[in-house]
Amino acid sequence: MFWQRESGSCFADTQRLSQKVKGSKFWLSWCRQRSLIKISAGIVIGLLLCWWFGGQGSLGHQTSALQGLPAERLSVPEQVQSLAGEWQFLPEPLAVTTLLPAAPELPNLDWSQAQAIAFPANWYTEGYDISGVAWYRTTFGVDESLPERLTLIFQGVDYAADVWLNGQYLGFHEGYFQPFDFPVSEVIQRDEENELVVRVNSPLESAPQDWSLYKRMIKGVLSHHDARPGGAWSDRGQEKNTGGIWAPVMLRGSQTLAIQQVQVTPDITRYPRSAIAHVQVNVATDPDRAVTTLVKAQLLPVNFDAPEGEVFGLTHILAPGEDQLTLDIPQPNPHLWWTWDHGQPNLYELRVQIWAGDRLLDADATRFGFRTIERNPHQHWFRLNGRRLFLKGTNYIPDQWLSQLTRDRLQQDIQLMQGAHINAVRVHAHVTAPDFYDLADEAGVLVWQDFPLQWGYEDTPTFANEAIRQGRSMIAQLYNHPSIFVWSLHNEPPWNAFWMADQYESYDPDQNRGLNQVLYQALSPKDPTRYLHPASILEEHPWWGWYSHTYEKYAEPTDHPLITEFGAQALPDIPALERIFAPEYLWPQTEADWAEWQYRNFQPRETFELAQIDQGSTLEEFVHNTQTYQARLHQYAAEAYRRQRYQPVSAIFQFMFCEPWPSISWGMVDYWRTPKAGYAGLQTAYQPILPSIEAPAFPQPVGTAISIRLWAINDTWQPLHNATLIYAIHEGDRLIRETTLAFNVSADALKRLDQIEFMPDHPGEYQLTAVIQDENQTVLGENHYILSILPT
């Protein structure tokens, strides 16, 4: 195990050096004989060798062997100064539609006209419903405790940013979700106030016809979607812009160099169980000289009890400017990361320190998990640590404005997901707040991560290159999270979305096909450990019972192993509606009233004509009818797909978990996190041990011969022996039929148990209940189904 250059091992480096360094034949011969520089005689020998060659000015990247060091717990000092607080905010009055960098000369702005704004925040959440350019300004002194090398870090700016410090232009960045930084040691004033100015540009997409088919900004659902303010297809669909410095800005201090990124790839051997953490460290160094260093690394358990890992050390000469190191850290008998429904999500923390003599130059830490995630290319199911598992998921857009997402709010969402037996989440067509990924790691929830491409984008080399750059950034930024198991590159691209022919006059059935191909080719090598999904296409989004057909069609066999969207809209409860609408809009009567509802994403055609939901005569009835429909569809669809487990269905994702703004859409939880009835419907259908009811959709007329099948679904990895199914049909308090069956079912399996033939002779509401118990009469799963019988 040893550090090495990305391009090769010690041999390649020494062969190059032998041609440059006179008198180095002894070094070359000695290294070849030993394969690597053994430092069993002590770290000092390696340091002296590195110092000698480093002093010649001709050796970079040279590495010693990995060596165990005396036991200690490595620390990672906090050397950060937050710049959060109240900044000055100055919107630019002129409309701006370009995304080009600003001129490097800072314009003469009239800051006396500026307003105070809380920071960090999307500007809309602070009362500014604007688009285009806005200027931010703050002044600050430097904390005396910060070391000599300073880096200015932005953790998220929507959408493009130009930055000046003390009047000097630092640079430009495009992309709302990526952190970016600038070295500022030469610009900053240690003993005086510093002025930081940021030009943020979040423009509208171009205004001509079909603008949304040729978007330029990579913002996914945040800029164009049917669940954002105004919806996808109205003239008001770009209102309530998400622009602003939405994530923290800070100064980070270090000594002479700065660790930029630590990336960990887990590698597990199952028999006997052992693991290696393949570590890659990117370092920004002194631009003028190589630096001789001692690097220390340690693995520590985060959320389980185990001994602290051994401290490993090695010597290395860091090349001037930038360098990249790789290290293999062994971990005997690792604690594996599992989803919450199959085990414990065990996490490790890797700590890295870089020393020069007795000076700590920089330190960093990252969390990761030892786990493998594989997708069978033929049967299309997923295996976690070698074990097949069925994925029961939801789509997730937690908030339209990412600065609103506190850790507590995200934690509440994950707890609600687990309460509905969800083990996988699709972050839908955007990258969300960083805390979510940390919490998913801790909770043991798998994450399907979409790249922020939603529907159509311009087909130009410039856009393709920008998409590749941002795609690589997404993978690098989120790489260490064990929860992430899929990267997906585009949601409903135009080349697959035939319905766009009715939406756009200029629709081209091949649009973005080339973009998707080059993006897939460019990103495939960046993470061979995860499945890269080229696009989430219409075949994965059946939408029966909402955009076409009836939801009974979900019972038909499917050819698609991945079902990444299904669902229906439902109104939230009345207290939520009273927060969303002014009183005059609560019971819509006129076109203007309905337009207000449609602005809040309500779809009247789908509700009344396709789903045939009755509005009723009161708001209470309207809420009840829509929520009942959503609940029935969720349960019917999810159970139907689970009965096709691995034949071919391996993963299903309901659309969607919550409303991302105060609105009426597909969320089974409203914006304020109150569950609708659809939450209970999915919760029933997602039970790990489920007595599944395969029945026709109701109502049915009197005299219809009704055939109902009963199944046992076992998602657990333990077989069920001597289990019991008890099912009964009631009409009110009257018991019509009751049956008890004993059965066994294998682990991770499905079994058909019984078939009911039922012909009611009069109308009414009948209820079928089914319960699975273990041999101790403990209830493992229960289900119910309303059999509505109408008069002929």
GROMACS .gro file of C-alpha atoms in nm, residues 413-570:
model
  158
  413ASP     CA    1  -3.832   1.445   0.577
  414ILE     CA    2  -3.610   1.139   0.608
  415GLN     CA    3  -3.795   1.026   0.919
  416LEU     CA    4  -4.126   1.058   0.734
  417MET     CA    5  -3.981   0.858   0.445
  418GLN     CA    6  -3.870   0.582   0.678
  419GLY     CA    7  -4.215   0.587   0.836
  420ALA     CA    8  -4.353   0.499   0.491
  421HIS     CA    9  -4.096   0.215   0.452
  422ILE     CA   10  -3.905   0.406   0.184
  423ASN     CA   11  -3.548   0.286   0.135
  424ALA     CA   12  -3.451   0.489  -0.174
  425VAL     CA   13  -3.497   0.852  -0.280
  426ARG     CA   14  -3.467   1.002  -0.625
  427VAL     CA   15  -3.343   1.361  -0.596
  428HIS     CA   16  -3.547   1.479  -0.890
  429ALA     CA   17  -3.369   1.674  -1.166
  430HIS     CA   18  -3.156   1.889  -0.937
  431VAL     CA   19  -2.880   1.874  -0.677
  432THR     CA   20  -3.021   1.963  -0.339
  433ALA     CA   21  -2.873   2.103  -0.016
  434PRO     CA   22  -2.553   1.931   0.109
  435ASP     CA   23  -2.701   1.840   0.447
  436PHE     CA   24  -2.947   1.603   0.280
  437TYR     CA   25  -2.672   1.375   0.154
  438ASP     CA   26  -2.505   1.363   0.496
  439LEU     CA   27  -2.837   1.274   0.657
  440ALA     CA   28  -2.913   1.007   0.397
  441ASP     CA   29  -2.573   0.851   0.472
  442GLU     CA   30  -2.650   0.852   0.844
  443ALA     CA   31  -3.005   0.721   0.801
  444GLY     CA   32  -2.923   0.443   0.555
  445VAL     CA   33  -3.139   0.572   0.269
  446LEU     CA   34  -3.019   0.510  -0.086
  447VAL     CA   35  -3.009   0.813  -0.318
  448TRP     CA   36  -3.070   0.812  -0.692
  449GLN     CA   37  -2.907   1.140  -0.794
  450ASP     CA   38  -3.030   1.324  -1.103
  451PHE     CA   39  -2.817   1.576  -1.290
  452PRO     CA   40  -3.013   1.903  -1.323
  453LEU     CA   41  -3.131   1.855  -1.684
  454GLN     CA   42  -3.511   1.873  -1.718
  455TRP     CA   43  -3.670   1.854  -2.066
  456GLY     CA   44  -3.510   2.064  -2.341
  457TYR     CA   45  -3.177   2.251  -2.375
  458GLU     CA   46  -2.995   2.419  -2.658
  459ASP     CA   47  -2.791   2.191  -2.881
  460THR     CA   48  -2.458   2.374  -2.900
  461PRO     CA   49  -2.098   2.274  -2.828
  462THR     CA   50  -2.080   2.549  -2.567
  463PHE     CA   51  -2.373   2.406  -2.373
  464ALA     CA   52  -2.247   2.049  -2.406
  465ASN     CA   53  -1.907   2.147  -2.268
  466GLU     CA   54  -2.067   2.329  -1.976
  467ALA     CA   55  -2.289   2.029  -1.901
  468ILE     CA   56  -1.984   1.802  -1.900
  469ARG     CA   57  -1.797   2.036  -1.666
  470GLN     CA   58  -2.087   2.060  -1.423
  471GLY     CA   59  -2.155   1.686  -1.446
  472ARG     CA   60  -1.798   1.611  -1.347
  473SER     CA   61  -1.832   1.857  -1.062
  474MET     CA   62  -2.147   1.686  -0.936
  475ILE     CA   63  -1.978   1.346  -0.928
  476ALA     CA   64  -1.666   1.480  -0.758
  477GLN     CA   65  -1.866   1.682  -0.505
  478LEU     CA   66  -2.091   1.395  -0.396
  479TYR     CA   67  -1.857   1.102  -0.463
  480ASN     CA   68  -1.789   1.000  -0.102
  481HIS     CA   69  -2.154   0.957  -0.002
  482PRO     CA   70  -2.231   0.586   0.038
  483SER     CA   71  -2.602   0.659   0.004
  484ILE     CA   72  -2.567   0.756  -0.363
  485PHE     CA   73  -2.605   0.453  -0.586
  486VAL     CA   74  -2.710   0.597  -0.925
  487TRP     CA   75  -2.616   0.899  -1.133
  488SER     CA   76  -2.891   0.986  -1.384
  489LEU     CA   77  -2.815   1.242  -1.652
  490HIS     CA   78  -3.137   1.382  -1.800
  491ASN     CA   79  -3.505   1.367  -1.712
  492GLU     CA   80  -3.740   1.326  -2.009
  493PRO     CA   81  -3.509   1.457  -2.284
  494PRO     CA   82  -3.686   1.587  -2.596
  495TRP     CA   83  -3.571   1.296  -2.815
  496ASN     CA   84  -3.781   1.068  -2.596
  497ALA     CA   85  -4.067   1.306  -2.508
  498PHE     CA   86  -4.303   1.267  -2.805
  499TRP     CA   87  -4.569   1.474  -2.628
  500MET     CA   88  -4.355   1.783  -2.694
  501ALA     CA   89  -4.473   1.780  -3.056
  502ASP     CA   90  -4.806   1.917  -2.927
  503GLN     CA   91  -4.634   2.164  -2.694
  504TYR     CA   92  -4.373   2.321  -2.924
  505GLU     CA   93  -4.398   2.428  -3.287
  506SER     CA   94  -4.022   2.386  -3.330
  507TYR     CA   95  -4.001   2.040  -3.172
  508ASP     CA   96  -3.725   1.819  -3.314
  509PRO     CA   97  -3.751   1.447  -3.225
  510ASP     CA   98  -3.370   1.423  -3.220
  511GLN     CA   99  -3.307   1.723  -2.997
  512ASN     CA  100  -3.052   1.664  -2.719
  513ARG     CA  101  -2.978   1.310  -2.836
  514GLY     CA  102  -2.620   1.407  -2.918
  515LEU     CA  103  -2.593   1.602  -2.592
  516ASN     CA  104  -2.691   1.294  -2.393
  517GLN     CA  105  -2.442   1.077  -2.582
  518VAL     CA  106  -2.142   1.304  -2.525
  519LEU     CA  107  -2.240   1.364  -2.163
  520TYR     CA  108  -2.264   0.990  -2.098
  521GLN     CA  109  -1.928   0.925  -2.266
  522ALA     CA  110  -1.758   1.202  -2.070
  523LEU     CA  111  -1.895   1.104  -1.729
  524SER     CA  112  -1.874   0.725  -1.755
  525PRO     CA  113  -1.504   0.709  -1.656
  526LYS     CA  114  -1.552   0.940  -1.357
  527ASP     CA  115  -1.718   0.683  -1.132
  528PRO     CA  116  -1.701   0.316  -1.233
  529THR     CA  117  -1.838   0.213  -0.891
  530ARG     CA  118  -2.193   0.334  -0.958
  531TYR     CA  119  -2.456   0.281  -1.225
  532LEU     CA  120  -2.474   0.572  -1.472
  533HIS     CA  121  -2.827   0.605  -1.611
  534PRO     CA  122  -2.822   0.782  -1.950
  535ALA     CA  123  -3.170   0.931  -1.913
  536SER     CA  124  -3.492   0.882  -1.721
  537ILE     CA  125  -3.731   0.826  -2.012
  538LEU     CA  126  -4.107   0.812  -2.060
  539GLU     CA  127  -4.116   0.433  -2.052
  540GLU     CA  128  -4.012   0.459  -1.685
  541HIS     CA  129  -4.294   0.709  -1.617
  542PRO     CA  130  -4.624   0.530  -1.679
  543TRP     CA  131  -4.854   0.789  -1.514
  544TRP     CA  132  -5.161   0.569  -1.560
  545GLY     CA  133  -5.467   0.723  -1.401
  546TRP     CA  134  -5.334   1.077  -1.431
  547TYR     CA  135  -5.212   1.162  -1.781
  548SER     CA  136  -5.369   0.863  -1.959
  549HIS     CA  137  -5.583   0.552  -1.908
  550THR     CA  138  -5.709   0.454  -1.563
  551TYR     CA  139  -5.494   0.342  -1.274
  552GLU     CA  140  -5.622  -0.014  -1.324
  553LYS     CA  141  -5.368  -0.034  -1.607
  554TYR     CA  142  -5.093  -0.064  -1.344
  555ALA     CA  143  -5.204  -0.425  -1.298
  556GLU     CA  144  -5.087  -0.511  -1.649
  557PRO     CA  145  -4.740  -0.665  -1.687
  558THR     CA  146  -4.459  -0.417  -1.757
  559ASP     CA  147  -4.138  -0.465  -1.955
  560HIS     CA  148  -3.947  -0.205  -1.756
  561PRO     CA  149  -3.736  -0.289  -1.449
  562LEU     CA  150  -3.710   0.074  -1.336
  563ILE     CA  151  -4.029   0.266  -1.263
  564THR     CA  152  -3.900   0.612  -1.174
  565GLU     CA  153  -4.228   0.809  -1.168
  566PHE     CA  154  -4.590   0.727  -1.087
  567GLY     CA  155  -4.851   0.918  -0.893
  568ALA     CA  156  -5.137   1.167  -0.888
  569GLN     CA  157  -5.211   1.512  -0.751
  570ALA     CA  158  -5.409   1.574  -0.433
   0.00000   0.00000   0.00000
